[in-house]
XYZ file of C-alpha atoms in Angstrom:
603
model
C 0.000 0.000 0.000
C 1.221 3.510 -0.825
C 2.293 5.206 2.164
C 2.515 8.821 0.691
C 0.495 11.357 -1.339
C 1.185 14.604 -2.763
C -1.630 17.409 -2.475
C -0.798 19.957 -4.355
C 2.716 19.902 -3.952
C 2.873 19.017 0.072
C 3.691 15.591 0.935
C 1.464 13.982 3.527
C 2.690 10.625 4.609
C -0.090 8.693 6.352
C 2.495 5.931 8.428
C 2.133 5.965 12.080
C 4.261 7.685 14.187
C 5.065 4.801 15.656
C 7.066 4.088 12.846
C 9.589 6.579 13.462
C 12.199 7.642 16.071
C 14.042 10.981 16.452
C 17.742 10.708 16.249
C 20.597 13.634 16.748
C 22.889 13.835 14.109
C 26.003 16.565 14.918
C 23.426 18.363 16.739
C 20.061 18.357 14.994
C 17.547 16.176 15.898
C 15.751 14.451 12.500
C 12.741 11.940 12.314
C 14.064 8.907 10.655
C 12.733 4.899 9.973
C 13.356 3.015 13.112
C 14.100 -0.190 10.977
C 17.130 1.589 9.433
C 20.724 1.696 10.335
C 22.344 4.352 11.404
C 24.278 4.867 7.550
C 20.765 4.036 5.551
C 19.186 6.724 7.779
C 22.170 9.057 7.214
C 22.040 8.134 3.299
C 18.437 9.339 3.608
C 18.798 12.738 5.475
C 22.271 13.748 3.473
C 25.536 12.402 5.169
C 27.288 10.022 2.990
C 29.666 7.917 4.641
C 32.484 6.557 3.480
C 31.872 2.713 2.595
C 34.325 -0.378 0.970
C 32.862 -3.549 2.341
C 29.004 -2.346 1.975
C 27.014 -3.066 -1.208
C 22.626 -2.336 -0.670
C 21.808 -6.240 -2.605
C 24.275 -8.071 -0.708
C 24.154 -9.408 2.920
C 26.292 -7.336 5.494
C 29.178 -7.807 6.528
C 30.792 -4.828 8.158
C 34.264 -5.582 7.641
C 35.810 -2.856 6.448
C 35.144 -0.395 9.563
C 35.171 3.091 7.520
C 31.647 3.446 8.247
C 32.123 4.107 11.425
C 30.540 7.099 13.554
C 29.939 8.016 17.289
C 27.523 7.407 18.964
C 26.780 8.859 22.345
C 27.087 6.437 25.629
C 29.049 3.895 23.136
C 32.319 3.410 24.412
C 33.997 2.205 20.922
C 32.919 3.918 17.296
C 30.176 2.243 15.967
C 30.217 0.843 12.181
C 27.034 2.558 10.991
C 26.256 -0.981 8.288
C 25.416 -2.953 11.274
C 23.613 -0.504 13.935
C 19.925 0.321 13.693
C 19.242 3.826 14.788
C 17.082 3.926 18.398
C 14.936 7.234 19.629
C 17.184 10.074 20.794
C 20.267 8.052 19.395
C 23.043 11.605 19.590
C 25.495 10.902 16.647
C 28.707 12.027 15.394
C 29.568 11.755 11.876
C 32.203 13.827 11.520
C 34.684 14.613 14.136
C 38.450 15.013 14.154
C 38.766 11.681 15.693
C 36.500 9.917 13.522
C 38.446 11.580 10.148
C 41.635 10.231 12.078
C 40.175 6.881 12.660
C 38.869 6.398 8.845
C 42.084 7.635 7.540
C 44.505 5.215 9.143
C 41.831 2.746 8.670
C 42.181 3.271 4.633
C 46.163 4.179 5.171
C 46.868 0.520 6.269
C 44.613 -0.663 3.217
C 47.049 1.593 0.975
C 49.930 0.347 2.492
C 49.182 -2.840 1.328
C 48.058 -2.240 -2.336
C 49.873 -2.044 -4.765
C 50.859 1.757 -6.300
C 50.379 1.076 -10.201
C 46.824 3.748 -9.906
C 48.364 5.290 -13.361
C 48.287 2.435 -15.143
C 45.296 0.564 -13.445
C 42.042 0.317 -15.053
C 39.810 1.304 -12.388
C 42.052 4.762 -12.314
C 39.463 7.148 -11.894
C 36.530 5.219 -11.284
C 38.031 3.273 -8.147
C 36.394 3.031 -4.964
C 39.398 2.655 -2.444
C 41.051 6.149 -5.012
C 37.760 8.021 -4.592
C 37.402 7.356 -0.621
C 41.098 8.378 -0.175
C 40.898 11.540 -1.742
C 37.647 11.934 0.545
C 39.325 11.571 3.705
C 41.949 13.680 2.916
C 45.332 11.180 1.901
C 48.160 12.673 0.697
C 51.035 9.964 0.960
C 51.845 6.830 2.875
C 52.785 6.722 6.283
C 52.962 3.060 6.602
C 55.769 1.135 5.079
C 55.959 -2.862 5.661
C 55.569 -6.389 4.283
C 53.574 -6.674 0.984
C 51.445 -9.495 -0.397
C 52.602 -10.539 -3.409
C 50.565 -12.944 -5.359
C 50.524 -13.930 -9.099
C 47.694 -12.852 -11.579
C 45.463 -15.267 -12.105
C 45.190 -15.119 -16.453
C 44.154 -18.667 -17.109
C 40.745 -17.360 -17.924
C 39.860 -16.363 -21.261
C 37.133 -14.204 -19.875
C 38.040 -13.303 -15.950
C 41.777 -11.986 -14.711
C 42.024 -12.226 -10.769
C 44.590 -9.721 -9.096
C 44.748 -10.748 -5.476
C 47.351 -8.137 -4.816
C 44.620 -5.150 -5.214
C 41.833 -7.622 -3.156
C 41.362 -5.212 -0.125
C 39.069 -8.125 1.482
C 35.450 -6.307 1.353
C 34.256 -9.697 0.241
C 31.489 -8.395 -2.036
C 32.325 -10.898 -4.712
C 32.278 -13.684 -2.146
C 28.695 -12.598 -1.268
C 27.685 -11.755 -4.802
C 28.849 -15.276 -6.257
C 27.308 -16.937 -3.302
C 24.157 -15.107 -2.288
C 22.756 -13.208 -6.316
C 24.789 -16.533 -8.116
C 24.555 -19.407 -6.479
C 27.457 -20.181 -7.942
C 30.037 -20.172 -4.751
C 33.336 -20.219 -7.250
C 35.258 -18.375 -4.327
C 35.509 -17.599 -0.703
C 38.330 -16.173 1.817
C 40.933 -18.299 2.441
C 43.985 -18.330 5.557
C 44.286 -15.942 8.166
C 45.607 -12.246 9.489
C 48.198 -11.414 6.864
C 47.316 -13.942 4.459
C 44.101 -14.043 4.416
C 43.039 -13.826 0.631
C 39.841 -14.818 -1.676
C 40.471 -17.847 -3.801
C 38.820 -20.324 -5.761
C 38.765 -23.957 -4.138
C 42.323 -25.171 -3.445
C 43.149 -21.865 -4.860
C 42.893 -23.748 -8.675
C 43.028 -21.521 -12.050
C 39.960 -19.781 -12.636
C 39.406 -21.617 -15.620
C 39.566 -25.321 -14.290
C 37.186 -23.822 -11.228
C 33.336 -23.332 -10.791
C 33.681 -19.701 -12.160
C 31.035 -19.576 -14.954
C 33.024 -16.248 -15.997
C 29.686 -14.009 -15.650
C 31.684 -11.440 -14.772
C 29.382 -10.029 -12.055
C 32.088 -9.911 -9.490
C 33.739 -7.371 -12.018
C 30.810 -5.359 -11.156
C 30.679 -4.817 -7.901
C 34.417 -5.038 -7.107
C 35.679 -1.752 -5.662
C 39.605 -1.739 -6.993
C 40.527 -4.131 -9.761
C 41.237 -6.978 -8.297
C 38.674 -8.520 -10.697
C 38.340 -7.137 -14.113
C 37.660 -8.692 -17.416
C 40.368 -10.164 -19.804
C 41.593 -7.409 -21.783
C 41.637 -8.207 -25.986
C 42.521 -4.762 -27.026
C 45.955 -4.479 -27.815
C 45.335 -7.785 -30.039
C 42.160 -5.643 -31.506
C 44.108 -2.889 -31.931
C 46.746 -4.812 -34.005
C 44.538 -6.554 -36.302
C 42.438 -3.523 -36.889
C 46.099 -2.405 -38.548
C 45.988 -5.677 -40.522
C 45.242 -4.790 -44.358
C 45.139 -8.417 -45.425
C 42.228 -8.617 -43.092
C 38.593 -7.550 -43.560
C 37.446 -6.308 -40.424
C 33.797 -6.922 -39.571
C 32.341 -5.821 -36.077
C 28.985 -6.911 -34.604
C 27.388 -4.829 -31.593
C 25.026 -6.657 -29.282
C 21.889 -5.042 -28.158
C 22.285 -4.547 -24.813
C 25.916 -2.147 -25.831
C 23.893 0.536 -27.223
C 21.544 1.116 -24.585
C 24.521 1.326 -21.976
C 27.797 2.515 -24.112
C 26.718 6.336 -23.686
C 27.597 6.220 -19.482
C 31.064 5.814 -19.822
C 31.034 8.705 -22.047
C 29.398 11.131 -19.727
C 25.907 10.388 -20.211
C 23.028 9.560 -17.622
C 21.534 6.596 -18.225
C 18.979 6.108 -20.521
C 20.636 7.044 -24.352
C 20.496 5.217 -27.367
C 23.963 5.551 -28.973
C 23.335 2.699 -31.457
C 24.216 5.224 -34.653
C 27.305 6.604 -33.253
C 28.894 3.583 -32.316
C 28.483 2.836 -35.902
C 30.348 5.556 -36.816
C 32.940 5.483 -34.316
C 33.615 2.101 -35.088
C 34.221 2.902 -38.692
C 36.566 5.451 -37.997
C 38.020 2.988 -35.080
C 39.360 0.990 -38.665
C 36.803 -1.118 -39.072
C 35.284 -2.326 -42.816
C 32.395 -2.920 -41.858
C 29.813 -3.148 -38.907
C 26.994 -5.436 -38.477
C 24.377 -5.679 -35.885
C 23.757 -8.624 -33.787
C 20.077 -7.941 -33.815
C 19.902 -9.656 -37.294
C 21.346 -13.047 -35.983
C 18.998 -12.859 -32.643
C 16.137 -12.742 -35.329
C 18.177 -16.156 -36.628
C 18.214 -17.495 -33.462
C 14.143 -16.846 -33.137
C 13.875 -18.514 -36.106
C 15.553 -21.585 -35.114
C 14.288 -21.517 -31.391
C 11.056 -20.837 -33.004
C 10.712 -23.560 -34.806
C 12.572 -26.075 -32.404
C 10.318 -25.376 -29.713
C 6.923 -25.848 -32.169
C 9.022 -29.349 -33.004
C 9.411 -29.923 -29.087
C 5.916 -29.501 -28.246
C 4.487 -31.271 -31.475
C 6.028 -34.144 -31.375
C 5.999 -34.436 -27.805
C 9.925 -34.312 -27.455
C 11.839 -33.379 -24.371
C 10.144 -30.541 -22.122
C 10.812 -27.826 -21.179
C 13.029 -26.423 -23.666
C 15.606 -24.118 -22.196
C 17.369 -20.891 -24.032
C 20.550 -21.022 -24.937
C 21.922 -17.799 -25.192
C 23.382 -16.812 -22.232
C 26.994 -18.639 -21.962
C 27.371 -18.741 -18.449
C 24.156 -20.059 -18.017
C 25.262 -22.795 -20.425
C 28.594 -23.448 -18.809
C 26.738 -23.936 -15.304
C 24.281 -26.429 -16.499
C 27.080 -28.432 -17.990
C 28.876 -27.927 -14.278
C 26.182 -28.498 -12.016
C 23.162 -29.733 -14.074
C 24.229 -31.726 -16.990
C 21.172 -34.011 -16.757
C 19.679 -30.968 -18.273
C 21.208 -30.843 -20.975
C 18.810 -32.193 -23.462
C 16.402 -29.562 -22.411
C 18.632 -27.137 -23.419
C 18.192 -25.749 -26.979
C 20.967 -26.686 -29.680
C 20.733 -23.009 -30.859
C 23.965 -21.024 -30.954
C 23.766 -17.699 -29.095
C 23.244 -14.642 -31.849
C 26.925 -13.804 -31.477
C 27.600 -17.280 -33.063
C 25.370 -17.462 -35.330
C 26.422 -13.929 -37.179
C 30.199 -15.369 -36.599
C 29.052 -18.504 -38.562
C 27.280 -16.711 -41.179
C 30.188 -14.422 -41.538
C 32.509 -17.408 -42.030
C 29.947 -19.174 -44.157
C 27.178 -17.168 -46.272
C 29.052 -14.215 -46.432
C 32.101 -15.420 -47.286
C 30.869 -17.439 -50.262
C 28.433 -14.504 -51.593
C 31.238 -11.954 -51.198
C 33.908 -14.739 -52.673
C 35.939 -14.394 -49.449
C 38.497 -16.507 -47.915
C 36.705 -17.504 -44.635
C 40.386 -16.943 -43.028
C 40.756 -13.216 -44.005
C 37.370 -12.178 -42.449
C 38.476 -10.961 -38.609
C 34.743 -11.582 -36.736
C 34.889 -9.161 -33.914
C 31.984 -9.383 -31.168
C 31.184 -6.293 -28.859
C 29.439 -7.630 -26.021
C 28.175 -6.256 -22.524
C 29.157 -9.664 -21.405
C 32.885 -11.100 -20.280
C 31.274 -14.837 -20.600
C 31.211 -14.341 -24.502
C 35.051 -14.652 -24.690
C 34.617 -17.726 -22.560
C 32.144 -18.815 -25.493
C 33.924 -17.454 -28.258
C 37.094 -20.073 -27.584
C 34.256 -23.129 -26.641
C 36.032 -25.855 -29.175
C 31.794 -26.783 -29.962
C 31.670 -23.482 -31.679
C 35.351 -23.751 -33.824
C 35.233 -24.678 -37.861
C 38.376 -27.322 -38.977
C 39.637 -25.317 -35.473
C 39.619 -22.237 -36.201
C 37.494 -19.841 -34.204
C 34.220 -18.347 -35.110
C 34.086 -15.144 -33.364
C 37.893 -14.041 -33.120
C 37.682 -11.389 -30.793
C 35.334 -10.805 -28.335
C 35.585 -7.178 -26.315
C 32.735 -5.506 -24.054
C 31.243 -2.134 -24.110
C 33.738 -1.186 -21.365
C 36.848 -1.962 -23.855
C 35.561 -0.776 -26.886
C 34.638 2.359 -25.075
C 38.300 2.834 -23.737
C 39.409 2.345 -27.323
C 37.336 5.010 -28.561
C 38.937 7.310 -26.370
C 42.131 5.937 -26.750
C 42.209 6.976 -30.593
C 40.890 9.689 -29.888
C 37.275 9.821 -30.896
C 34.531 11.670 -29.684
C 31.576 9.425 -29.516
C 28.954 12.172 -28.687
C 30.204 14.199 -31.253
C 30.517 12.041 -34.062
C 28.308 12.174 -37.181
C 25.499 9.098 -36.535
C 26.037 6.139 -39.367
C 23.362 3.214 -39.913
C 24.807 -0.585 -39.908
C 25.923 -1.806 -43.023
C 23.696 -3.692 -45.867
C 23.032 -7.113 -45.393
C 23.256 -7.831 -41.416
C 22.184 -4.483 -40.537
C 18.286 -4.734 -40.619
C 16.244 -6.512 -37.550
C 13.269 -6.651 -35.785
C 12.302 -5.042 -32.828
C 11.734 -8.488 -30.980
C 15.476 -9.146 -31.980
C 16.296 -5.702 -29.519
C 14.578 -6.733 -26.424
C 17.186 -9.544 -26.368
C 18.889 -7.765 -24.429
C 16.743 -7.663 -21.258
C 15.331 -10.144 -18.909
C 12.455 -11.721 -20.686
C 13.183 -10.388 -24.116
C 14.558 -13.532 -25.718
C 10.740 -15.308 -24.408
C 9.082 -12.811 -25.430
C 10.501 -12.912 -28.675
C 10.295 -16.253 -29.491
C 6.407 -15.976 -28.865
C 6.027 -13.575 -31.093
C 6.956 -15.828 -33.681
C 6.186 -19.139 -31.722
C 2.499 -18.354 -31.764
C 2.086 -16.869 -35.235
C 3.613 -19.786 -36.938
C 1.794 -22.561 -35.269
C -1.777 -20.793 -35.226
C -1.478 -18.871 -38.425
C -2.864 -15.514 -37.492
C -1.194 -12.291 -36.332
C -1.130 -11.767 -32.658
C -2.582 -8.484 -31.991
C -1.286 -7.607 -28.638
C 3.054 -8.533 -29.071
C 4.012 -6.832 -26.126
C 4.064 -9.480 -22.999
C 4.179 -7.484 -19.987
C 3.966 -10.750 -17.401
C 7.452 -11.302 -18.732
C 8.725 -8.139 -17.987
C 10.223 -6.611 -15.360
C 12.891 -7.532 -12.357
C 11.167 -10.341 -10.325
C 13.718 -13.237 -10.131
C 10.844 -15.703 -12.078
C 8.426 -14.635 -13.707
C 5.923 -16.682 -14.995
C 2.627 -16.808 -17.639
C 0.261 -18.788 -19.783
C -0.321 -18.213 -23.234
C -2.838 -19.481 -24.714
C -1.817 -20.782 -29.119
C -4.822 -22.386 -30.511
C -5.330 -25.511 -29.120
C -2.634 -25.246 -27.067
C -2.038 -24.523 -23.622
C 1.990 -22.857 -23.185
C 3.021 -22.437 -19.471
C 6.431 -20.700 -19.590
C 8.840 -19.085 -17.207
C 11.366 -16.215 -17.492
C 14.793 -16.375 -14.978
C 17.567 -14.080 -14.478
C 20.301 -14.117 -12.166
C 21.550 -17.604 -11.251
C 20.302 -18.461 -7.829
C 16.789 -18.290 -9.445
C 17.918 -20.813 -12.144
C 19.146 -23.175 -9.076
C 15.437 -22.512 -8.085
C 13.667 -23.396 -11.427
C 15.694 -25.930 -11.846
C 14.497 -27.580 -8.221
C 10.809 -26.903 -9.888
C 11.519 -28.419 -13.043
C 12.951 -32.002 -10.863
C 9.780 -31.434 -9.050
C 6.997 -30.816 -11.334
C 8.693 -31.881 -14.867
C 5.441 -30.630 -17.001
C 4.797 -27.503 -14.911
C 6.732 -25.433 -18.089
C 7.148 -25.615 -21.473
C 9.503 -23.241 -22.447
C 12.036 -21.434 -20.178
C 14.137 -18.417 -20.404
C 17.541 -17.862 -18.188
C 19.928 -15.039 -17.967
C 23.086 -15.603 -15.894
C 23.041 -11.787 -15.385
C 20.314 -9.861 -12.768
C 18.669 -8.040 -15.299
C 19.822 -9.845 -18.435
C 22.278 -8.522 -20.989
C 22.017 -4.448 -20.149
C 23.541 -5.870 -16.614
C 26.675 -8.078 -18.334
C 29.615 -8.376 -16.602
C 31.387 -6.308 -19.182
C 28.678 -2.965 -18.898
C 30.276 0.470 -17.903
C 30.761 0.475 -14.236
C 27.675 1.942 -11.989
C 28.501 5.716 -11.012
C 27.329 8.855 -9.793
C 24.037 7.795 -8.049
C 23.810 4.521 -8.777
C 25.645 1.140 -7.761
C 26.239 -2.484 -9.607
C 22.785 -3.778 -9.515
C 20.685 -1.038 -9.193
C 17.513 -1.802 -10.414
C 16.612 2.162 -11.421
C 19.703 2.154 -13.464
C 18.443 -1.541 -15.042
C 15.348 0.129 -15.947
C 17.054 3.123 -17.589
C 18.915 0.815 -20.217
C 15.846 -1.396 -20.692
C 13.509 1.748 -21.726
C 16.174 2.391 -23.963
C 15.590 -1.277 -26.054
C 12.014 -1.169 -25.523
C 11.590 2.059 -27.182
C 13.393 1.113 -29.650
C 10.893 -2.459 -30.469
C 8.482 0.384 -30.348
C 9.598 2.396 -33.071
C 10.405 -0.592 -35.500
C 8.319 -1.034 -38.578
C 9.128 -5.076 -38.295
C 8.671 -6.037 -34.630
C 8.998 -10.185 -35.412
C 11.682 -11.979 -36.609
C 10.249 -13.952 -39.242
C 8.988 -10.439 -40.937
C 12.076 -9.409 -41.183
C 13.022 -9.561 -45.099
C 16.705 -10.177 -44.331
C 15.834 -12.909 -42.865
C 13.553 -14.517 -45.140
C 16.002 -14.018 -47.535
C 19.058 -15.943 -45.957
C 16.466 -18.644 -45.739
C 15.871 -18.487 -49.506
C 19.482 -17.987 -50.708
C 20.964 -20.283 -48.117
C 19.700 -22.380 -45.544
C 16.306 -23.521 -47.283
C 14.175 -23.479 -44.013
C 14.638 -23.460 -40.252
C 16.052 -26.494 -38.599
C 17.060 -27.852 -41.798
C 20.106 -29.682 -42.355
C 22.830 -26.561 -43.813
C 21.356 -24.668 -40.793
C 21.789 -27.945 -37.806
C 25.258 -28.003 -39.233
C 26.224 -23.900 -39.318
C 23.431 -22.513 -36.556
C 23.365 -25.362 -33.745
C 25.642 -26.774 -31.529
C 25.794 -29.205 -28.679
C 27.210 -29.228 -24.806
C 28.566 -31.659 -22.754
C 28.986 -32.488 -18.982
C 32.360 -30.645 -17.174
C 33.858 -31.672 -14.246
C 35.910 -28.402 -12.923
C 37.752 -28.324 -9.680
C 35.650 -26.788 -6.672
C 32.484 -27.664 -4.354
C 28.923 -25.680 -4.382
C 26.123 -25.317 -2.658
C 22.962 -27.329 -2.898
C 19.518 -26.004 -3.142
């Protein structure tokens, strides 16, 4: 029930008093929420306190102690995560002694990190940088032992820096409370206490399903994606090469932020351009091949369902997603569908159609992905997805790389002339946009799903039960003489919880969508970091990039896959029909059970 209204401009707010308690805060008394703590009630009434260890969607854990404040009749500082506020709680946010306090607090984190801030890539949008300047560092006072650890590269999508791990533990929480997944926790004690995978293995032979989430919500870079841009920026100086870029949905809605802009912009046009004057030949949009993959989902969940074949059919999009089934699930595996993600399949047509219309060696075409998600390098080197072994998709780099090598040759993105894709792959649907958010890909494949097998247009195309940030969402749709239960999931802990509903009720769904990511794609582990006021997994900012794809679907002429003409004529020039044989062998691929090194969590 809504607790407030606004008459003419004066907000009355009908909760009981009973609700509140007054509270002294350096000397003025305010009415705050007695459920808060003491920082949520400062964040409320205007005192920002410096944070590390504290994230608002993760458990808390109050390690870090730089939230700390006075409170009167306490005889030690108080860490303001942990406390709730009480009536005529006196508080002290700011004192000399506090400032003292918080700086030696963050002096003894310096004095352990390492000093590379020049040449690190969170310079300038670091946490543990940002709260130093705040409290007024100037140099190091402590000098002593150092950690020193090696890097962690084995990944093709994740690089681990233990040396810059200041110990907040928000990754631990986030991989083990929003995931599910559990690929790390802290390890030894005092000095050495670090974060590791199980028995401290290689990233890549560990649980990790290279999400990249923990990138997100790390405050220094102890995490951060693999970096592919010195290699891009090599081969974009390759002649012998054609260069052919494809941008993912979920980039354009979100590229814009690290450039300046609130959320909320469309810079699909301009990232065009930029990329052409980045060096490359030609630019493509993944939209086209996410109308493929409708196609081919389309159909092979109308064959599921027809001929009575294995239930519920699962998307097969999201890489991570994939790589944790084959970890944790693989007796799902046949539910999964055999479709390639969209970056695939325009790698495969690239290396395929194309290169045979356009009379191209397959070998001279350099198939460059921009994703907002790290697990698409992870997919990009999957041996399923390689051709007489060579890769598919060469290079894959996200929106916060290609962004950095915008700047880096010094382009303006906001100021450069707006340029549409080019011919060919450049034309898709608006169903082939919403890909990119939770409940998209579902939403989608209905569109085409229920035209196809009852043969008239659906009037309403926009399904509104599938949108939106609940963890599962769920509807019926009702296709002739058919009854369609289906289910939309994002974030992994909600597939563990799907999953448990699936073993229990196999027939409950037909069709299922899952997005590794909260939020789907516009949340990928490779999206420009959360700033100004909003944090990794902020639901407001979520909503700001998704407005931006579903006014786009809007504003599309063709808003199903199967209208779109490009399509319909790959299927005539080359593949014949969906789910026929040219397109098993080029669109469709299969997984297979994994046994990495680590333990996980039941649910």
């Amino acid at each position: 029930m809504e607790n407030k209204k606004n008459l003419n401009n004066i907000v009355v707010d009908f909760r009981s008093t009973e609700d509140f308690v007054t509270i002294n805060v350096n000397n003025k008394d305010y009415k705050v929420n007695k459920n808060k703590t003491i920082m949520q009630a400062l964040d409320e009434i205007g005192y920002h306190i410096p944070r590390l260890c504290y994230h608002p969607k993760l458990s808390i854990e109050g390690a870090c102690r730089l939230c700390i404040v006075e409170v009167e009749g306490m005889p030690n500082y108080v860490t303001s995560c942990t406390a709730k506020v009480s009536e005529g709680m006196k508080i002290k946010t700011n004192t000399a002694e506090l400032r003292r306090a918080r700086r030696d607090i963050l002096e003894l984190l310096l004095d352990n990190h390492p000093v590379d801030c020049n040449t690190c890539e969170r310079d300038g949008n670091c946490e543990l940088q940002k709260i130093a300047r705040s409290v007024g560092i100037k140099m190091r006072h402590f000098e002593g032992e150092k950690r020193n650890y090696n890097v962690d590269l084995s990944s093709p999508a994740i690089t681990r820096d233990p040396n810059k791990c200041i110990l907040c533990g928000r990754c631990v929480r986030l991989c083990s409370e929003i995931q599910g997944v559990n690929a790390i926790d802290f390890a030894n004690r005092g000095f050495d206490s670090t974060v590791m995978t199980a028995y401290n293995s290689p990233i890549n032979s560990s649980v990790c399903i290279t999400c990249g989430q923990c990138i997100n919500v790390c405050p220094t870079a102890a995490l951060s994606e693999k970096y592919y841009t010195v290699e891009l920026f090599k081969e974009l100086s390759n002649y012998k090469k054609i260069k052919i870029a494809q941008i993912a949905p979920a980039v354009r809605a979100a590229i814009g932020e690290a450039f300046g802009l609130e959320p909320g912009h469309n810079l699909e046009k301009q990232t065009v351009a930029a990329l052409k004057k980045l060096g490359f030949d030609l630019v493509f949009d993944t939209q086209f091949s996410a109308d493929l993959t409708i196609m081919e989902e389309g159909y092979e969940f109308l064959e599921r369902i027809t001929n009575n074949s294995v239930l519920p059919m699962i998307t097969s999009c999201s890489p991570a997603w994939i790589k944790f089934v084959e970890q944790f699930y693989p007796e799902f595996i046949p539910n999964i569908s055999t479709c390639k993600s969209p970056m695939s399949m325009m790698s495969s047509v690239l290396k395929t159609y194309y290169a045979k219309k356009r009379g191209i060696n397959p070998q001279d075409i350099l198939s460059v992905a921009i994703m907002p998600c790290t697990a698409k390098k992870y997919e990009a080197q999957r041996d399923e997805l390689k051709i007489d072994g060579n890769r598919l998709t060469d290079i894959v780099v996200t929106t916060r790389e290609i962004a950095w090598m915008i700047k880096s040759a010094g382009i303006d993105l906001l100021k450069t002339e707006p340029e549409e894709f080019d011919n060919m792959f450049g034309f898709s649907s608006g169903a082939a946009t919403i890909f990119g958010v939770t409940g998209g890909v579902m939403e989608a494949a209905l569109r085409t799903a229920y035209e196809l097998y009852v043969g008239e247009t659906i009037i309403d195309i926009e399904f509104n039960e599938l949108r939106g940030f609940k963890g599962i969402k769920e509807a019926t749709i009702k296709m002739g003489d058919k009854t369609v239960n289906v289910a939309v999931v994002h974030g992994i802990s909600n597939a563990h919880k799907i999953l448990k509903i699936v073993k229990e009720e196999p027939s409950r769904y037909h069709f299922i969508e899952v997005m590794s990511c909260p939020g789907g794609c516009i949340n990928g582990g490779g999206q420009p970091y959360a700033s100004g006021e909003y944090t990794a997994l902020d639901e407001e900012l979520l909503r700001k990039r998704a407005s931006v794809l579903y006014k786009i679907d809007r504003a599309k002429t063709v808003r199903r896959s199967h209208e779109n003409p490009e399509i319909q004529r790959i299927y005539k020039e080359f593949f014949g029909r969906p789910l026929s044989h040219k397109s098993h062998e080029i669109l469709h691929t299969s997984y297979f059970k994994k046994y990495p090194q680590g333990v996980y969590k039941k649910y």
